[in-house]
Amino acid sequence: MWLTSRQRGSVAEALRRCGVRTSGRVGRNPGVLGRICGVRTAWNTIGDGEFFCPGCGGDRNYRRRTGRRRFTLLGVPLLSRGTAGPVVECASCRDHFGTDVLDHPTTHRFSAMLRDAVHTVALAVLAAGGTSSRTVLSRAVGAVRSAGFDDCTEDQLTTLVAALAEDTGRLPGGPCDPSGVTLAIELHEALDPLAPHLAPPGREAILLQAARIALADGPYTPAEREVLATVGAALTMGAEDVERLLAAARTPS
C-alpha cells in the first residue's frame, strides 16, 4: 500500500512516539510497511448454507459474510476504511466469491431439476402422441429412468397421461385449451430454471431424447411437433436449431 507524503509523515511520527526508529522512507518500501501498517477486514457472518463452490468444484458449506475494513498500525486498528462484501466464503477452501455464485444450483439440486425436466418432457410428448404404442412407452420409460426415476414403469406413465387428459384443458386440442397453452406453461416451468445451467450439448440432448420418443411409432404428428417446438423454446434454442435437431433425430443413433 503506497501513502502520500503527508500520510507517510503521520505514520513516521506515530512510530517515533511509540519508540520505533524509522529510516525516513516509511511508505516507500512495501515489504517493511506491510509489517508496520495496513488494512485489515473484520468479518461478520450473516448467513450460511450449501452451495456449489467454483474453487472446489463441488457442493460445500458456505458462510455469507460482511466486513468492516480498518487501517492498522502495529496491529492496532485505528481508522475505518469502509465496508467489505457481502461475500460468500467456502467453508472448505476459504475462498471468497460474489453472492451471484449462489444462483448456481448445487449438484444435488441440479440433478433433481434435470430429472424432473426429463420426466415432464416425456409426459408432454406422450400426451401429444398418445400411449397406445408400446414402443413409444418403452422409449419414454427408458428416458425417465436414465434421468433418475429408476422405478418408473409404463403403467405409471400411462396413468399420469390419463390423469392429465381428465384435467380439462391440459392437453393440446382440449376443449378449453385448443393450443395446449397450459401444457406449454408446465414445460416452461420445468425447463426455464434449468436452461441457464445447461451447456448447448445438454440442451440438445433433452430435445433429441424427446424427439426420439415421438418418432418411436412413426413420423411426428402436428401435436408432437408443437410440443417439441415448445421444449426447444424453453431451452432457449432457436427455431432453426430445433428443426435441425428434429431432422437429426430421424437418423438412427
JSON list of C-alpha atoms in Angstrom, two decimals, residues 13-181:
[
{"chain": "A", "resi": 13, "resn": "GLU", "atom": "CA", "xyz": [5.56, 10.48, 13.67]},
{"chain": "A", "resi": 14, "resn": "ALA", "atom": "CA", "xyz": [3.27, 7.89, 15.22]},
{"chain": "A", "resi": 15, "resn": "LEU", "atom": "CA", "xyz": [6.05, 5.30, 15.07]},
{"chain": "A", "resi": 16, "resn": "ARG", "atom": "CA", "xyz": [8.55, 7.64, 16.74]},
{"chain": "A", "resi": 17, "resn": "ARG", "atom": "CA", "xyz": [6.08, 8.26, 19.55]},
{"chain": "A", "resi": 18, "resn": "CYS", "atom": "CA", "xyz": [5.86, 4.51, 20.01]},
{"chain": "A", "resi": 19, "resn": "GLY", "atom": "CA", "xyz": [9.64, 4.29, 20.22]},
{"chain": "A", "resi": 20, "resn": "VAL", "atom": "CA", "xyz": [10.06, 2.74, 16.76]},
{"chain": "A", "resi": 21, "resn": "ARG", "atom": "CA", "xyz": [13.01, 4.03, 14.78]},
{"chain": "A", "resi": 22, "resn": "THR", "atom": "CA", "xyz": [12.39, 4.72, 11.09]},
{"chain": "A", "resi": 23, "resn": "SER", "atom": "CA", "xyz": [14.69, 5.39, 8.17]},
{"chain": "A", "resi": 24, "resn": "GLY", "atom": "CA", "xyz": [12.67, 8.31, 6.87]},
{"chain": "A", "resi": 25, "resn": "ARG", "atom": "CA", "xyz": [11.41, 6.20, 3.95]},
{"chain": "A", "resi": 26, "resn": "VAL", "atom": "CA", "xyz": [8.19, 4.91, 5.50]},
{"chain": "A", "resi": 27, "resn": "GLY", "atom": "CA", "xyz": [5.69, 4.04, 2.79]},
{"chain": "A", "resi": 28, "resn": "ARG", "atom": "CA", "xyz": [8.34, 3.60, 0.05]},
{"chain": "A", "resi": 29, "resn": "ASN", "atom": "CA", "xyz": [9.18, 0.01, 0.93]},
{"chain": "A", "resi": 30, "resn": "PRO", "atom": "CA", "xyz": [6.01, -2.13, 0.71]},
{"chain": "A", "resi": 31, "resn": "GLY", "atom": "CA", "xyz": [7.63, -5.07, 2.50]},
{"chain": "A", "resi": 32, "resn": "VAL", "atom": "CA", "xyz": [8.62, -3.08, 5.56]},
{"chain": "A", "resi": 33, "resn": "LEU", "atom": "CA", "xyz": [5.44, -1.03, 5.50]},
{"chain": "A", "resi": 34, "resn": "GLY", "atom": "CA", "xyz": [3.27, -4.14, 5.37]},
{"chain": "A", "resi": 35, "resn": "ARG", "atom": "CA", "xyz": [4.74, -5.30, 8.68]},
{"chain": "A", "resi": 36, "resn": "ILE", "atom": "CA", "xyz": [4.08, -1.94, 10.30]},
{"chain": "A", "resi": 37, "resn": "CYS", "atom": "CA", "xyz": [0.71, -0.80, 8.96]},
{"chain": "A", "resi": 38, "resn": "GLY", "atom": "CA", "xyz": [-2.00, -1.96, 6.61]},
{"chain": "A", "resi": 39, "resn": "VAL", "atom": "CA", "xyz": [-5.70, -2.52, 6.16]},
{"chain": "A", "resi": 40, "resn": "ARG", "atom": "CA", "xyz": [-7.45, -5.47, 7.81]},
{"chain": "A", "resi": 41, "resn": "THR", "atom": "CA", "xyz": [-11.01, -6.67, 7.49]},
{"chain": "A", "resi": 42, "resn": "ALA", "atom": "CA", "xyz": [-13.09, -7.87, 10.42]},
{"chain": "A", "resi": 43, "resn": "TRP", "atom": "CA", "xyz": [-15.68, -10.29, 9.02]},
{"chain": "A", "resi": 44, "resn": "ASN", "atom": "CA", "xyz": [-19.17, -10.94, 10.39]},
{"chain": "A", "resi": 45, "resn": "THR", "atom": "CA", "xyz": [-21.27, -13.96, 9.37]},
{"chain": "A", "resi": 46, "resn": "ILE", "atom": "CA", "xyz": [-24.85, -13.10, 8.37]},
{"chain": "A", "resi": 47, "resn": "GLY", "atom": "CA", "xyz": [-25.98, -16.44, 6.93]},
{"chain": "A", "resi": 48, "resn": "ASP", "atom": "CA", "xyz": [-24.92, -19.88, 5.83]},
{"chain": "A", "resi": 49, "resn": "GLY", "atom": "CA", "xyz": [-25.98, -22.80, 3.68]},
{"chain": "A", "resi": 50, "resn": "GLU", "atom": "CA", "xyz": [-24.80, -25.14, 0.95]},
{"chain": "A", "resi": 51, "resn": "PHE", "atom": "CA", "xyz": [-23.60, -24.08, -2.50]},
{"chain": "A", "resi": 52, "resn": "PHE", "atom": "CA", "xyz": [-21.59, -25.24, -5.48]},
{"chain": "A", "resi": 53, "resn": "CYS", "atom": "CA", "xyz": [-18.06, -23.95, -4.88]},
{"chain": "A", "resi": 54, "resn": "PRO", "atom": "CA", "xyz": [-16.30, -22.89, -8.11]},
{"chain": "A", "resi": 55, "resn": "GLY", "atom": "CA", "xyz": [-12.95, -23.29, -6.38]},
{"chain": "A", "resi": 56, "resn": "CYS", "atom": "CA", "xyz": [-13.51, -26.81, -5.04]},
{"chain": "A", "resi": 57, "resn": "GLY", "atom": "CA", "xyz": [-15.66, -27.91, -7.96]},
{"chain": "A", "resi": 58, "resn": "GLY", "atom": "CA", "xyz": [-18.33, -29.49, -5.78]},
{"chain": "A", "resi": 59, "resn": "ASP", "atom": "CA", "xyz": [-21.01, -28.93, -3.16]},
{"chain": "A", "resi": 60, "resn": "ARG", "atom": "CA", "xyz": [-19.71, -27.29, 0.01]},
{"chain": "A", "resi": 61, "resn": "ASN", "atom": "CA", "xyz": [-20.99, -25.39, 3.03]},
{"chain": "A", "resi": 62, "resn": "TYR", "atom": "CA", "xyz": [-20.66, -21.63, 2.90]},
{"chain": "A", "resi": 63, "resn": "ARG", "atom": "CA", "xyz": [-20.86, -18.57, 5.11]},
{"chain": "A", "resi": 64, "resn": "ARG", "atom": "CA", "xyz": [-22.29, -15.31, 3.80]},
{"chain": "A", "resi": 65, "resn": "ARG", "atom": "CA", "xyz": [-20.22, -12.52, 5.32]},
{"chain": "A", "resi": 66, "resn": "THR", "atom": "CA", "xyz": [-19.87, -8.77, 5.51]},
{"chain": "A", "resi": 67, "resn": "GLY", "atom": "CA", "xyz": [-16.88, -6.91, 6.87]},
{"chain": "A", "resi": 68, "resn": "ARG", "atom": "CA", "xyz": [-15.51, -3.63, 8.13]},
{"chain": "A", "resi": 69, "resn": "ARG", "atom": "CA", "xyz": [-12.11, -2.53, 6.90]},
{"chain": "A", "resi": 70, "resn": "ARG", "atom": "CA", "xyz": [-9.77, -0.67, 9.25]},
{"chain": "A", "resi": 71, "resn": "PHE", "atom": "CA", "xyz": [-6.35, 0.89, 8.89]},
{"chain": "A", "resi": 72, "resn": "THR", "atom": "CA", "xyz": [-4.00, -0.70, 11.44]},
{"chain": "A", "resi": 73, "resn": "LEU", "atom": "CA", "xyz": [-0.71, 0.49, 12.90]},
{"chain": "A", "resi": 74, "resn": "LEU", "atom": "CA", "xyz": [1.47, -2.10, 14.64]},
{"chain": "A", "resi": 75, "resn": "GLY", "atom": "CA", "xyz": [-1.57, -4.37, 14.67]},
{"chain": "A", "resi": 76, "resn": "VAL", "atom": "CA", "xyz": [-3.82, -1.83, 16.37]},
{"chain": "A", "resi": 77, "resn": "PRO", "atom": "CA", "xyz": [-6.95, -0.80, 14.40]},
{"chain": "A", "resi": 78, "resn": "LEU", "atom": "CA", "xyz": [-7.13, 2.97, 14.09]},
{"chain": "A", "resi": 79, "resn": "LEU", "atom": "CA", "xyz": [-9.17, 4.35, 11.21]},
{"chain": "A", "resi": 80, "resn": "SER", "atom": "CA", "xyz": [-12.27, 2.98, 9.46]},
{"chain": "A", "resi": 81, "resn": "ARG", "atom": "CA", "xyz": [-11.71, 2.28, 5.77]},
{"chain": "A", "resi": 82, "resn": "GLY", "atom": "CA", "xyz": [-15.29, 1.41, 4.88]},
{"chain": "A", "resi": 83, "resn": "THR", "atom": "CA", "xyz": [-17.16, -1.85, 4.45]},
{"chain": "A", "resi": 84, "resn": "ALA", "atom": "CA", "xyz": [-16.40, -5.04, 2.54]},
{"chain": "A", "resi": 85, "resn": "GLY", "atom": "CA", "xyz": [-18.66, -7.61, 0.98]},
{"chain": "A", "resi": 86, "resn": "PRO", "atom": "CA", "xyz": [-21.07, -9.17, 1.16]},
{"chain": "A", "resi": 87, "resn": "VAL", "atom": "CA", "xyz": [-19.12, -12.22, 0.06]},
{"chain": "A", "resi": 88, "resn": "VAL", "atom": "CA", "xyz": [-19.67, -15.97, 0.07]},
{"chain": "A", "resi": 89, "resn": "GLU", "atom": "CA", "xyz": [-16.88, -17.81, 1.88]},
{"chain": "A", "resi": 90, "resn": "CYS", "atom": "CA", "xyz": [-16.38, -21.52, 1.21]},
{"chain": "A", "resi": 91, "resn": "ALA", "atom": "CA", "xyz": [-16.06, -23.46, 4.46]},
{"chain": "A", "resi": 92, "resn": "SER", "atom": "CA", "xyz": [-13.59, -25.81, 2.77]},
{"chain": "A", "resi": 93, "resn": "CYS", "atom": "CA", "xyz": [-11.17, -23.78, 0.63]},
{"chain": "A", "resi": 94, "resn": "ARG", "atom": "CA", "xyz": [-11.90, -20.44, 2.41]},
{"chain": "A", "resi": 95, "resn": "ASP", "atom": "CA", "xyz": [-12.00, -18.59, -0.92]},
{"chain": "A", "resi": 96, "resn": "HIS", "atom": "CA", "xyz": [-14.35, -15.63, -1.27]},
{"chain": "A", "resi": 97, "resn": "PHE", "atom": "CA", "xyz": [-16.85, -15.28, -4.12]},
{"chain": "A", "resi": 98, "resn": "GLY", "atom": "CA", "xyz": [-19.51, -12.80, -5.16]},
{"chain": "A", "resi": 99, "resn": "THR", "atom": "CA", "xyz": [-23.03, -13.53, -3.97]},
{"chain": "A", "resi": 100, "resn": "ASP", "atom": "CA", "xyz": [-24.11, -14.35, -7.54]},
{"chain": "A", "resi": 101, "resn": "VAL", "atom": "CA", "xyz": [-22.37, -17.71, -7.06]},
{"chain": "A", "resi": 102, "resn": "LEU", "atom": "CA", "xyz": [-25.45, -18.74, -5.05]},
{"chain": "A", "resi": 103, "resn": "ASP", "atom": "CA", "xyz": [-27.53, -18.57, -8.24]},
{"chain": "A", "resi": 104, "resn": "HIS", "atom": "CA", "xyz": [-25.83, -21.75, -9.43]},
{"chain": "A", "resi": 105, "resn": "PRO", "atom": "CA", "xyz": [-27.64, -24.86, -8.14]},
{"chain": "A", "resi": 106, "resn": "THR", "atom": "CA", "xyz": [-25.84, -27.43, -6.07]},
{"chain": "A", "resi": 107, "resn": "THR", "atom": "CA", "xyz": [-25.02, -30.73, -7.73]},
{"chain": "A", "resi": 108, "resn": "HIS", "atom": "CA", "xyz": [-27.88, -32.38, -5.84]},
{"chain": "A", "resi": 109, "resn": "ARG", "atom": "CA", "xyz": [-30.35, -29.66, -6.83]},
{"chain": "A", "resi": 110, "resn": "PHE", "atom": "CA", "xyz": [-29.20, -29.70, -10.45]},
{"chain": "A", "resi": 111, "resn": "SER", "atom": "CA", "xyz": [-29.71, -33.48, -10.66]},
{"chain": "A", "resi": 112, "resn": "ALA", "atom": "CA", "xyz": [-33.25, -33.10, -9.29]},
{"chain": "A", "resi": 113, "resn": "MET", "atom": "CA", "xyz": [-34.04, -30.29, -11.76]},
{"chain": "A", "resi": 114, "resn": "LEU", "atom": "CA", "xyz": [-32.77, -32.39, -14.69]},
{"chain": "A", "resi": 115, "resn": "ARG", "atom": "CA", "xyz": [-34.70, -35.46, -13.56]},
{"chain": "A", "resi": 116, "resn": "ASP", "atom": "CA", "xyz": [-37.95, -33.52, -13.21]},
{"chain": "A", "resi": 117, "resn": "ALA", "atom": "CA", "xyz": [-37.44, -31.79, -16.55]},
{"chain": "A", "resi": 118, "resn": "VAL", "atom": "CA", "xyz": [-36.95, -35.05, -18.45]},
{"chain": "A", "resi": 119, "resn": "HIS", "atom": "CA", "xyz": [-40.00, -36.54, -16.74]},
{"chain": "A", "resi": 120, "resn": "THR", "atom": "CA", "xyz": [-42.16, -33.53, -17.68]},
{"chain": "A", "resi": 121, "resn": "VAL", "atom": "CA", "xyz": [-40.94, -33.55, -21.29]},
{"chain": "A", "resi": 122, "resn": "ALA", "atom": "CA", "xyz": [-41.61, -37.29, -21.66]},
{"chain": "A", "resi": 123, "resn": "LEU", "atom": "CA", "xyz": [-45.15, -36.86, -20.33]},
{"chain": "A", "resi": 124, "resn": "ALA", "atom": "CA", "xyz": [-45.78, -33.94, -22.69]},
{"chain": "A", "resi": 125, "resn": "VAL", "atom": "CA", "xyz": [-44.69, -35.96, -25.73]},
{"chain": "A", "resi": 126, "resn": "LEU", "atom": "CA", "xyz": [-46.81, -38.92, -24.65]},
{"chain": "A", "resi": 127, "resn": "ALA", "atom": "CA", "xyz": [-49.78, -36.61, -24.06]},
{"chain": "A", "resi": 128, "resn": "ALA", "atom": "CA", "xyz": [-49.43, -35.21, -27.56]},
{"chain": "A", "resi": 129, "resn": "GLY", "atom": "CA", "xyz": [-48.93, -38.55, -29.33]},
{"chain": "A", "resi": 130, "resn": "GLY", "atom": "CA", "xyz": [-50.87, -40.96, -27.18]},
{"chain": "A", "resi": 131, "resn": "THR", "atom": "CA", "xyz": [-49.86, -44.02, -25.17]},
{"chain": "A", "resi": 132, "resn": "SER", "atom": "CA", "xyz": [-51.21, -46.78, -27.42]},
{"chain": "A", "resi": 133, "resn": "SER", "atom": "CA", "xyz": [-47.78, -47.70, -28.77]},
{"chain": "A", "resi": 134, "resn": "ARG", "atom": "CA", "xyz": [-45.72, -49.97, -26.56]},
{"chain": "A", "resi": 135, "resn": "THR", "atom": "CA", "xyz": [-42.59, -48.84, -28.42]},
{"chain": "A", "resi": 136, "resn": "VAL", "atom": "CA", "xyz": [-43.24, -45.22, -27.52]},
{"chain": "A", "resi": 137, "resn": "LEU", "atom": "CA", "xyz": [-43.93, -46.09, -23.90]},
{"chain": "A", "resi": 138, "resn": "SER", "atom": "CA", "xyz": [-40.77, -48.18, -23.70]},
{"chain": "A", "resi": 139, "resn": "ARG", "atom": "CA", "xyz": [-38.67, -45.34, -25.11]},
{"chain": "A", "resi": 140, "resn": "ALA", "atom": "CA", "xyz": [-40.24, -42.87, -22.66]},
{"chain": "A", "resi": 141, "resn": "VAL", "atom": "CA", "xyz": [-39.64, -45.15, -19.68]},
{"chain": "A", "resi": 142, "resn": "GLY", "atom": "CA", "xyz": [-36.00, -45.55, -20.68]},
{"chain": "A", "resi": 143, "resn": "ALA", "atom": "CA", "xyz": [-35.53, -41.78, -20.84]},
{"chain": "A", "resi": 144, "resn": "VAL", "atom": "CA", "xyz": [-37.17, -41.18, -17.47]},
{"chain": "A", "resi": 145, "resn": "ARG", "atom": "CA", "xyz": [-35.20, -43.98, -15.79]},
{"chain": "A", "resi": 146, "resn": "SER", "atom": "CA", "xyz": [-31.91, -42.69, -17.19]},
{"chain": "A", "resi": 147, "resn": "ALA", "atom": "CA", "xyz": [-32.71, -39.29, -15.68]},
{"chain": "A", "resi": 148, "resn": "GLY", "atom": "CA", "xyz": [-33.01, -40.75, -12.18]},
{"chain": "A", "resi": 149, "resn": "PHE", "atom": "CA", "xyz": [-36.50, -42.22, -11.73]},
{"chain": "A", "resi": 150, "resn": "ASP", "atom": "CA", "xyz": [-35.25, -45.80, -11.51]},
{"chain": "A", "resi": 151, "resn": "ASP", "atom": "CA", "xyz": [-38.62, -47.28, -10.59]},
{"chain": "A", "resi": 152, "resn": "CYS", "atom": "CA", "xyz": [-40.57, -45.69, -13.47]},
{"chain": "A", "resi": 153, "resn": "THR", "atom": "CA", "xyz": [-42.88, -48.08, -15.34]},
{"chain": "A", "resi": 154, "resn": "GLU", "atom": "CA", "xyz": [-45.09, -47.94, -18.43]},
{"chain": "A", "resi": 155, "resn": "ASP", "atom": "CA", "xyz": [-48.19, -48.21, -16.25]},
{"chain": "A", "resi": 156, "resn": "GLN", "atom": "CA", "xyz": [-47.11, -45.19, -14.18]},
{"chain": "A", "resi": 157, "resn": "LEU", "atom": "CA", "xyz": [-46.63, -43.03, -17.27]},
{"chain": "A", "resi": 158, "resn": "THR", "atom": "CA", "xyz": [-49.90, -44.20, -18.79]},
{"chain": "A", "resi": 159, "resn": "THR", "atom": "CA", "xyz": [-51.75, -43.38, -15.55]},
{"chain": "A", "resi": 160, "resn": "LEU", "atom": "CA", "xyz": [-50.20, -39.90, -15.40]},
{"chain": "A", "resi": 161, "resn": "VAL", "atom": "CA", "xyz": [-51.11, -39.13, -19.02]},
{"chain": "A", "resi": 162, "resn": "ALA", "atom": "CA", "xyz": [-54.67, -40.33, -18.38]},
{"chain": "A", "resi": 163, "resn": "ALA", "atom": "CA", "xyz": [-54.86, -38.06, -15.34]},
{"chain": "A", "resi": 164, "resn": "LEU", "atom": "CA", "xyz": [-53.72, -35.13, -17.49]},
{"chain": "A", "resi": 165, "resn": "ALA", "atom": "CA", "xyz": [-56.41, -35.94, -20.06]},
{"chain": "A", "resi": 166, "resn": "GLU", "atom": "CA", "xyz": [-59.09, -35.87, -17.37]},
{"chain": "A", "resi": 167, "resn": "ASP", "atom": "CA", "xyz": [-57.87, -32.47, -16.18]},
{"chain": "A", "resi": 168, "resn": "THR", "atom": "CA", "xyz": [-59.73, -30.36, -18.73]},
{"chain": "A", "resi": 169, "resn": "GLY", "atom": "CA", "xyz": [-57.60, -28.20, -20.94]},
{"chain": "A", "resi": 170, "resn": "ARG", "atom": "CA", "xyz": [-54.18, -29.60, -20.08]},
{"chain": "A", "resi": 171, "resn": "LEU", "atom": "CA", "xyz": [-53.64, -31.49, -23.34]},
{"chain": "A", "resi": 172, "resn": "PRO", "atom": "CA", "xyz": [-53.23, -29.97, -26.81]},
{"chain": "A", "resi": 173, "resn": "GLY", "atom": "CA", "xyz": [-56.61, -29.86, -28.50]},
{"chain": "A", "resi": 174, "resn": "GLY", "atom": "CA", "xyz": [-58.60, -29.92, -25.27]},
{"chain": "A", "resi": 175, "resn": "PRO", "atom": "CA", "xyz": [-61.96, -28.10, -25.28]},
{"chain": "A", "resi": 176, "resn": "CYS", "atom": "CA", "xyz": [-60.74, -25.28, -23.03]},
{"chain": "A", "resi": 177, "resn": "ASP", "atom": "CA", "xyz": [-57.20, -25.13, -24.30]},
{"chain": "A", "resi": 178, "resn": "PRO", "atom": "CA", "xyz": [-57.06, -25.89, -28.06]},
{"chain": "A", "resi": 179, "resn": "SER", "atom": "CA", "xyz": [-53.48, -24.68, -28.35]},
{"chain": "A", "resi": 180, "resn": "GLY", "atom": "CA", "xyz": [-52.13, -26.59, -25.37]},
{"chain": "A", "resi": 181, "resn": "VAL", "atom": "CA", "xyz": [-51.25, -23.37, -23.54]}
]
